Coordinates of C-alpha atoms in Angstrom, one line a residue:
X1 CA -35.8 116.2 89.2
X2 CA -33.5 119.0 90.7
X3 CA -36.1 121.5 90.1
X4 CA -38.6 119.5 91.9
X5 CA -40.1 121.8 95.8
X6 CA -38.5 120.2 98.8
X7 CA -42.5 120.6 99.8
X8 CA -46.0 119.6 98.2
X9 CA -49.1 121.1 99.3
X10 CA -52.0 118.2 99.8
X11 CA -53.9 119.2 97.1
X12 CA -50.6 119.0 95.2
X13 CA -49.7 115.4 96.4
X14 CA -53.2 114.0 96.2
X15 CA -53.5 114.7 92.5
X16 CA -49.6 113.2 92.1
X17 CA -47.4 116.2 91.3
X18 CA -44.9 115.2 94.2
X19 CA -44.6 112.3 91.8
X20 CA -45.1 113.1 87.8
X21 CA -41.7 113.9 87.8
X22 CA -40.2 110.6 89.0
X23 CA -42.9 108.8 87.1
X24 CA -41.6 110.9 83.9
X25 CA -38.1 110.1 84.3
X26 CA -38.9 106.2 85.0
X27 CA -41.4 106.3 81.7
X28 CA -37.6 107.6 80.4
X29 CA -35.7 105.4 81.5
X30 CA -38.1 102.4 80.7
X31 CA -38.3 103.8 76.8
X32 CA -34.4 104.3 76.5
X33 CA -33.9 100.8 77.8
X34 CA -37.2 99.5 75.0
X35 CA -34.8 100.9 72.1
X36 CA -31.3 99.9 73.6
X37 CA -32.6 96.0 74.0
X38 CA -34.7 96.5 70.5
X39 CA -31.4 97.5 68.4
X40 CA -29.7 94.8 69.9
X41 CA -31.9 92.3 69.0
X42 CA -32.6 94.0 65.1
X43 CA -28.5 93.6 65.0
X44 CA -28.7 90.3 66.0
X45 CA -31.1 89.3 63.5
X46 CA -28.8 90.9 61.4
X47 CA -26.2 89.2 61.9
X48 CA -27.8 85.7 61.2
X49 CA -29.3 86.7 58.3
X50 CA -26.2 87.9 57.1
X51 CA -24.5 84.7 57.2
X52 CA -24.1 82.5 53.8
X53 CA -23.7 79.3 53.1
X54 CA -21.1 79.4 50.6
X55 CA -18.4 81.1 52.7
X56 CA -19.8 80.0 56.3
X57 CA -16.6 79.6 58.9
X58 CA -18.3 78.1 61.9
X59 CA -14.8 79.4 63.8
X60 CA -16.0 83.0 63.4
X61 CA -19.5 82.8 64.0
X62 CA -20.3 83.7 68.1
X63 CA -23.7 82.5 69.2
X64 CA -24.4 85.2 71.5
X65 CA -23.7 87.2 68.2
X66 CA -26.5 85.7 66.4
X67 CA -29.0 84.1 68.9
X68 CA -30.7 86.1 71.3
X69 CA -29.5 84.9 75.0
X70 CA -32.4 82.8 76.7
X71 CA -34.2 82.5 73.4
X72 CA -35.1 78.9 73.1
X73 CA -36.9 79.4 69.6
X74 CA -40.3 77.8 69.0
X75 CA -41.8 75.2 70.9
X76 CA -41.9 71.6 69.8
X77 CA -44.9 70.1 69.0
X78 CA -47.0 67.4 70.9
X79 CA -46.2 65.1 67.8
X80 CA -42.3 66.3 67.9
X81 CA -42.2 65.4 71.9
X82 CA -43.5 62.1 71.7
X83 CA -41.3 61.3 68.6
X84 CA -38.4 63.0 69.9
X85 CA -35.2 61.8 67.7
X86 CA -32.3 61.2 70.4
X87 CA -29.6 59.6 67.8
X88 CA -29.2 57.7 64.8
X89 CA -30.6 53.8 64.9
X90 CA -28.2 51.0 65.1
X91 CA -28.4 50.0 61.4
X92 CA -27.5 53.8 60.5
X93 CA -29.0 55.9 58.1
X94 CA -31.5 54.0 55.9
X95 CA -32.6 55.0 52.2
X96 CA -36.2 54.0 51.0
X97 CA -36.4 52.3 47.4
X98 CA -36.7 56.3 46.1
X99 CA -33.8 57.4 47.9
X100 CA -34.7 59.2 49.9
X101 CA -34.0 59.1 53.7
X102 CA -36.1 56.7 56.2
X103 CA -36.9 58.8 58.5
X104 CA -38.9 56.2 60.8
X105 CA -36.0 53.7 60.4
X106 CA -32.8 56.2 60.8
X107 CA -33.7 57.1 64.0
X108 CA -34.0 56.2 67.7
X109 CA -37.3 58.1 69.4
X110 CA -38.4 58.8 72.6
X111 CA -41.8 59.5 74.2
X112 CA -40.7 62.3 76.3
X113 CA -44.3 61.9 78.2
X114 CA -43.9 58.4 79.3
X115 CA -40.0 58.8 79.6
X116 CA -40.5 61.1 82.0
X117 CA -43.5 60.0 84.3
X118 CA -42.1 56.3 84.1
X119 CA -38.9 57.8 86.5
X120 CA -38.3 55.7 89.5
X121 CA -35.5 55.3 92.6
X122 CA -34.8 52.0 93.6
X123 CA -34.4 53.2 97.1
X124 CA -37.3 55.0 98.7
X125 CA -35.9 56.5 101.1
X126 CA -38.8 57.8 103.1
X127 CA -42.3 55.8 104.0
X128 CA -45.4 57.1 102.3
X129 CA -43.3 59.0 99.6
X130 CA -43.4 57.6 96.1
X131 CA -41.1 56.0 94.8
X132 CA -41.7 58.1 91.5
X133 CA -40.1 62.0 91.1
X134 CA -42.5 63.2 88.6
X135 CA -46.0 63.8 89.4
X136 CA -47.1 64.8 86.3
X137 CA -45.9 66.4 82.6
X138 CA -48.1 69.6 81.3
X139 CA -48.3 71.1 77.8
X140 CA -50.1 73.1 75.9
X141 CA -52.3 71.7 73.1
X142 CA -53.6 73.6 69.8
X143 CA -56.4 75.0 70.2
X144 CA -57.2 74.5 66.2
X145 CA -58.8 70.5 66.8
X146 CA -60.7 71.3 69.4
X147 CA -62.7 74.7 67.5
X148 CA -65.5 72.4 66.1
X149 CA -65.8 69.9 69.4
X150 CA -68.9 69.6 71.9
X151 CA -66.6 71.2 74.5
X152 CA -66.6 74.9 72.7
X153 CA -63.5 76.0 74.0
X154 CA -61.9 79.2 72.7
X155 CA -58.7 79.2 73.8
X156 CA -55.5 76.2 74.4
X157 CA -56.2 74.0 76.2
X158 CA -53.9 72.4 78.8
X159 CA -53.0 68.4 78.5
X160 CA -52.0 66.8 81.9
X161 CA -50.1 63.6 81.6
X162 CA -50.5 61.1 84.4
X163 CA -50.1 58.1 82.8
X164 CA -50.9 56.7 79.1
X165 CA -54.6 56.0 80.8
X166 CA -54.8 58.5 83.0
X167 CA -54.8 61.9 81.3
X168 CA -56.7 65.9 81.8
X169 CA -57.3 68.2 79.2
X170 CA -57.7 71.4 81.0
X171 CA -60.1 73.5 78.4
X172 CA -60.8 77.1 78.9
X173 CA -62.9 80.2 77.5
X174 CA -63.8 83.5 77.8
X175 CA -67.0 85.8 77.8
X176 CA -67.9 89.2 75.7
X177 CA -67.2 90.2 79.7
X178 CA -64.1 88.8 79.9
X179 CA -65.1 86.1 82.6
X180 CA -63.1 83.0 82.2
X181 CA -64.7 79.2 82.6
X182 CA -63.0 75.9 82.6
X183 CA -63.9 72.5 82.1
X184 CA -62.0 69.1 83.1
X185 CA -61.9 66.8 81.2
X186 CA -60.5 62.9 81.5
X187 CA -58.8 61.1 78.2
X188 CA -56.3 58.4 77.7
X189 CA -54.4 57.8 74.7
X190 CA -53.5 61.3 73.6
X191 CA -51.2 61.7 70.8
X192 CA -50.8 64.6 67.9
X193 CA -50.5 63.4 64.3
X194 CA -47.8 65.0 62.2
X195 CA -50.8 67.3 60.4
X196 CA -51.3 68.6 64.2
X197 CA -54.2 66.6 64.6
X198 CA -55.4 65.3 67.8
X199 CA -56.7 61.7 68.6
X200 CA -57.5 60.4 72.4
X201 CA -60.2 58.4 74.1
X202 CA -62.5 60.4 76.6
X203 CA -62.8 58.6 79.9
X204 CA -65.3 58.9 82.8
X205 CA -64.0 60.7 85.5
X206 CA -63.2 58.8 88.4
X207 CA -60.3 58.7 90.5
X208 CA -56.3 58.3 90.0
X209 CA -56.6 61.1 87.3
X210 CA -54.3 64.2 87.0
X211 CA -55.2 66.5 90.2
X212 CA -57.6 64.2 92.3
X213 CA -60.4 66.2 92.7
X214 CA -62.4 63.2 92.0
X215 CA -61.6 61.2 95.2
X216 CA -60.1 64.3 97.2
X217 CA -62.1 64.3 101.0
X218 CA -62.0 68.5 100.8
X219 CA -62.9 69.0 97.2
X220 CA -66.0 71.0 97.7
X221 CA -69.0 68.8 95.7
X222 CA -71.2 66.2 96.8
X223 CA -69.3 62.7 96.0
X224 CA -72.9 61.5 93.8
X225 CA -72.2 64.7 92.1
X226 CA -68.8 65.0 91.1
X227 CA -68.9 63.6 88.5
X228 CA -71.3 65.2 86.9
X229 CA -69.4 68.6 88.0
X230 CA -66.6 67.9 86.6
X231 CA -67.6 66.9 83.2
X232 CA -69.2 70.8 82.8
X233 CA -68.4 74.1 82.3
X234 CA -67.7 76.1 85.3
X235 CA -66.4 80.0 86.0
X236 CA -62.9 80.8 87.7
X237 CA -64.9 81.6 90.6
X238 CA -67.0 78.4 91.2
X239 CA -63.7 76.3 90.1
X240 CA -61.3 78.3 93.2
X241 CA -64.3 77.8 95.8
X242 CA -64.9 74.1 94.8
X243 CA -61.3 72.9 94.8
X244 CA -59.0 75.6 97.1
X245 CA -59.3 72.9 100.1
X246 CA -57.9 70.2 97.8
X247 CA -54.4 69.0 97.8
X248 CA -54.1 70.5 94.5
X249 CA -55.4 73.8 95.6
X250 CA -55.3 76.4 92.3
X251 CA -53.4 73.8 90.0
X252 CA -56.3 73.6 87.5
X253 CA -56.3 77.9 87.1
X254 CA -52.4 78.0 87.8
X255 CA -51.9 75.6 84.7
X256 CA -54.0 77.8 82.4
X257 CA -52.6 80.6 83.4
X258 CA -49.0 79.8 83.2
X259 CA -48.8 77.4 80.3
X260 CA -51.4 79.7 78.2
X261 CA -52.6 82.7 79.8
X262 CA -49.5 85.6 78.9
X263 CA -51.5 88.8 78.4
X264 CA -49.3 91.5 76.6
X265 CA -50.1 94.7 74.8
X266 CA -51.6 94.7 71.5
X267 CA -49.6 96.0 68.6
X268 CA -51.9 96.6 66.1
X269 CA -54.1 99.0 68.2
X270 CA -54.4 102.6 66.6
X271 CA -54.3 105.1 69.0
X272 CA -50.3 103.7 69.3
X273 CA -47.1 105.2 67.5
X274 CA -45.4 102.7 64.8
X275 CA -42.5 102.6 67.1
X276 CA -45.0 101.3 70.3
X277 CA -46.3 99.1 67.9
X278 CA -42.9 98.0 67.2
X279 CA -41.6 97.7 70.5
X280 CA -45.0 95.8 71.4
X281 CA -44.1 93.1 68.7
X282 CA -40.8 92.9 69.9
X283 CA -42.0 92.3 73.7
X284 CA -45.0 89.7 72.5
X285 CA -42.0 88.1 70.3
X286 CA -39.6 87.9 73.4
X287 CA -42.4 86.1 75.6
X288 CA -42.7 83.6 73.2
X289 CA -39.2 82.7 72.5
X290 CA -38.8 81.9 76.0
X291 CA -41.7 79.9 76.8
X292 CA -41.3 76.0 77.8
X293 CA -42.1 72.8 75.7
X294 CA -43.3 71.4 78.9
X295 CA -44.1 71.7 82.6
X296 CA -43.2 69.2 84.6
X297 CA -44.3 68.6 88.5
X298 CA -42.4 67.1 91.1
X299 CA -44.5 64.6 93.7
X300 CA -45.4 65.3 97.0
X301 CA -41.9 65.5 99.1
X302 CA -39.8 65.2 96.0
X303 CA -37.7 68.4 94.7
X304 CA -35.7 69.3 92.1
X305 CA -33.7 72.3 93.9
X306 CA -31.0 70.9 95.6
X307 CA -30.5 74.2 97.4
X308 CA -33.5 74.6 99.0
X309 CA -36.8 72.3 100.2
X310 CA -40.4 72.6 99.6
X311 CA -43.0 69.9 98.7
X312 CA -43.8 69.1 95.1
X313 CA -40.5 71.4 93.2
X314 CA -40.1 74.4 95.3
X315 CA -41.8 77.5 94.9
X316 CA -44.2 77.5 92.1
X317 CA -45.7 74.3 93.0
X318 CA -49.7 74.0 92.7
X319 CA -50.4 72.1 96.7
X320 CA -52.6 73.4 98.6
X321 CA -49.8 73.8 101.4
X322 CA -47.3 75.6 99.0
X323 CA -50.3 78.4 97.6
X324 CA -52.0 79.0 100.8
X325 CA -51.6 82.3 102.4
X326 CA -53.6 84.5 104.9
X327 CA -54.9 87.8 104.2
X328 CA -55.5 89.8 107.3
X329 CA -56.6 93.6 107.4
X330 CA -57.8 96.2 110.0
X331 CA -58.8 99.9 109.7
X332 CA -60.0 102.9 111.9
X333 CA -63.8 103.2 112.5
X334 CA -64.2 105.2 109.4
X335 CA -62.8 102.6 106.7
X336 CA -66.2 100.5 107.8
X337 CA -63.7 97.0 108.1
X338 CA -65.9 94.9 109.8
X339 CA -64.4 93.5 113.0
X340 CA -63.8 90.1 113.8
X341 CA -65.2 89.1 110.3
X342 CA -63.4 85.8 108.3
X343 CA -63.9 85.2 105.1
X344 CA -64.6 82.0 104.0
X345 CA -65.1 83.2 100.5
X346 CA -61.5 81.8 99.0
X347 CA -59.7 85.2 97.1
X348 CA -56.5 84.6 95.2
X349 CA -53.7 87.2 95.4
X350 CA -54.6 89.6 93.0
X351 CA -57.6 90.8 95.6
X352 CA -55.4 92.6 97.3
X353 CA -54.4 95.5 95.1
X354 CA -58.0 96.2 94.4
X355 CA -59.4 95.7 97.7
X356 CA -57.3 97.9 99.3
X357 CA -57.6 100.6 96.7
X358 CA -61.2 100.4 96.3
X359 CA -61.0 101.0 100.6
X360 CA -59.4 103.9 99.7
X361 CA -62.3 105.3 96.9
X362 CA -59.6 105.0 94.1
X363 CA -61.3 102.6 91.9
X364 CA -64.7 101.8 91.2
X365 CA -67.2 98.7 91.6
X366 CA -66.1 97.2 88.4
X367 CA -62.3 97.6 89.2
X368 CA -61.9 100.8 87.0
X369 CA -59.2 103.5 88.7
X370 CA -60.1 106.9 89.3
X371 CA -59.4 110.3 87.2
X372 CA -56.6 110.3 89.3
X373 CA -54.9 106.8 88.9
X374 CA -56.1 107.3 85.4
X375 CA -54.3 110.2 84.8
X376 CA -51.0 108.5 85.9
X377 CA -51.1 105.8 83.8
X378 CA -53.0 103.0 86.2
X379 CA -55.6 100.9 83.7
X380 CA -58.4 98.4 85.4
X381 CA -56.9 96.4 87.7
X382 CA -57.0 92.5 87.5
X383 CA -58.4 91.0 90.8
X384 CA -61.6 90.5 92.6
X385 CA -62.7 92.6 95.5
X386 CA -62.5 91.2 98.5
X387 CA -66.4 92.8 98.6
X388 CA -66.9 91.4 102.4
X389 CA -64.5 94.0 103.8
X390 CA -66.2 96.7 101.9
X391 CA -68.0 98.3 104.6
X392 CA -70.3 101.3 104.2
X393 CA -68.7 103.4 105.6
X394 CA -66.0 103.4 102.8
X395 CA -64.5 107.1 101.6
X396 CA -66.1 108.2 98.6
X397 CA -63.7 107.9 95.3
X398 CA -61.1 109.9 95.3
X399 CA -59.2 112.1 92.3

């Protein structure tokens, strides 16, 4: 870095020289902190396998020493949630005729669904706020039961608790193109067997289910067709123009995307090293220790930060008037920005990287970066293009 010019010529800096050097020394830094957090999660695991029963001393053993920090192991199950055990049962521990341990009769269970969703203050304290904190309890399903149904999803769906009778699976796949599509779907009834089979009762879709769009004034469908919409198989894109006026604006993508969706690198890919690979593993491995059992919602005007308010649970809520944002840009004469054009065309926020680069000829019609960008590291970028600000008088791509 010292031996870096004080100066860059513009050819110099619009190929990226001014900036391989910093970009080296980050790709450093980022690589020395990959092994430091890697050896101390090998020597954690370690540690705990290390440990034996026969001379086990709970007084020496340190968590932090043997259980990765934030690590909350793997998830429970549908079938574990809903037969959660919270304690033993009154009449204690109870052996069958074979000795063995009752299971069903040692122990008191919870349905964490309905525990949840059945909340309620005695005191509303506000008119036309309800008198119930939760508005709804998400979870990812297997995506195994689902494989041979009429609904041909590919991927986990998304369960939406309401109520016992009013429930959403949220079922999702993607193209050879990698274009996603969703479907709604109403049930009631849905519980997971102890084999990880699923059982529920599909519903016709009408209103009081998970996310309204059914009865919502602004969701964009004809009411003698909603139904009918609803019940099929739409892309991202027809979903975020049909529902982004709704009170729940992006909450049928947003649940996908952050109960299911958690893109990472591939480890077994061969043009990698054995320690990428490893490292890759270790990052996958690290995503998925952390991941929730379960999302829940607050309702409108409730929150569960006391520090801070915004409707439905603070930021990260899925209404319309917590995800809305305006997207305003202008340019010089040569950019070819129309003037005084809106967009009605809803764009979610990962337009804006690519729109702007592809303004400035850095990435191509289907989102793929130049030589340049290439050759620093950039891959295709996520996002549509916000294509009605592409004007024609756009620069040409650029190195």
């Amino acid at each position: 870095m010292a031996a870096l010019p004080k100066k860059f010529t513009p050819e110099e800096m619009e190929n990226g020289l001014d900036k391989e050097a910093r970009r080296s020394a980050g790709h450093l830094d980022t690589a020395i902190g990959d092994e430091r957090e890697y050896r101390k999660y090998v020597g954690m695991l370690n540690n705990l396998l290390s440990l034996r029963r026969e001379n086990f001393d709970a007084r020496k053993v340190k968590i932090e020493e043997v259980i990765l920090p934030g690590s909350m192991g793997d998830p429970n199950t549908v079938y574990q949630l809903q037969n959660y055990i919270v304690g033993i049962s009154q009449t204690g521990l109870i052996l069958n005729t074979d000795k063995d341990l009752d299971l069903d009769r040692s122990f008191v269970r919870v349905n964490y669904f309905d525990l949840l969703r059945s909340q309620r203050v005695r005191n509303n304290v506000q008119a036309g706020v309800s008198n119930r904190p939760i508005d709804f309890v998400a979870v990812r399903l297997p995506g195994e039961p689902f494989r041979s149904s009429n609904t041909q999803p590919d991927e986990n769906p998304i369960w939406v608790y309401g109520d016992n009778d009013k429930q959403v699976i949220i079922h999702s796949r993607t193209d050879d193109n990698g274009a996603i599509s969703y479907r709604y779907q109403s049930v009631s009834g849905l519980r997971q067997n102890a084999d990880g089979s699923v059982v529920f009762k599909e519903e016709s879709v009408g209103p009081g289910f998970p996310l309204g769009y059914f009865e919502d004034p602004d969701f964009a469908i004809p009411a003698d067709e909603r139904a009918a919409w609803l019940s099929t198989w739409h892309t991202e894109t027809e979903w975020m123009a049909a529902v982004h006026k709704t009170k729940y604006s992006n909450a049928l993508i947003g649940l996908n995307e952050q109960l299911d969706r958690h893109p990472v690198f591939a480890s077994g890919e061969t043009d990698v090293s054995a320690d990428e690979g490893l490292l890759r593993r270790f990052r996958q491995r690290q995503r998925e220790v952390t991941e929730a059992d379960l999302l829940i919602l607050a309702n409108d005007r409730w929150n569960f930060d006391v520090r801070g308010f915004n409707p439905g649970g603070n930021h990260g809520s899925f209404f319309r008037i917590s995800t809305n944002s305006t997207f305003m840009i202008a340019g010089g004469r040569d950019t070819g920005i129309p003037r005084g054009l809106a967009v009605e065309q809803p764009y979610d926020s990962l337009s804006f990287v690519p729109t702007v680069l592809r303004l400035m000829g850095k990435i191509d019609e289907n989102n793929r970066p130049s030589e340049g960008l290439a050759g620093q590291g950039f891959r295709r970028f996520p996002g549509r293009v916000i294509t009605e600000v592409i004007g024609s008088g756009r620069q040409e791509e650029k190195r």
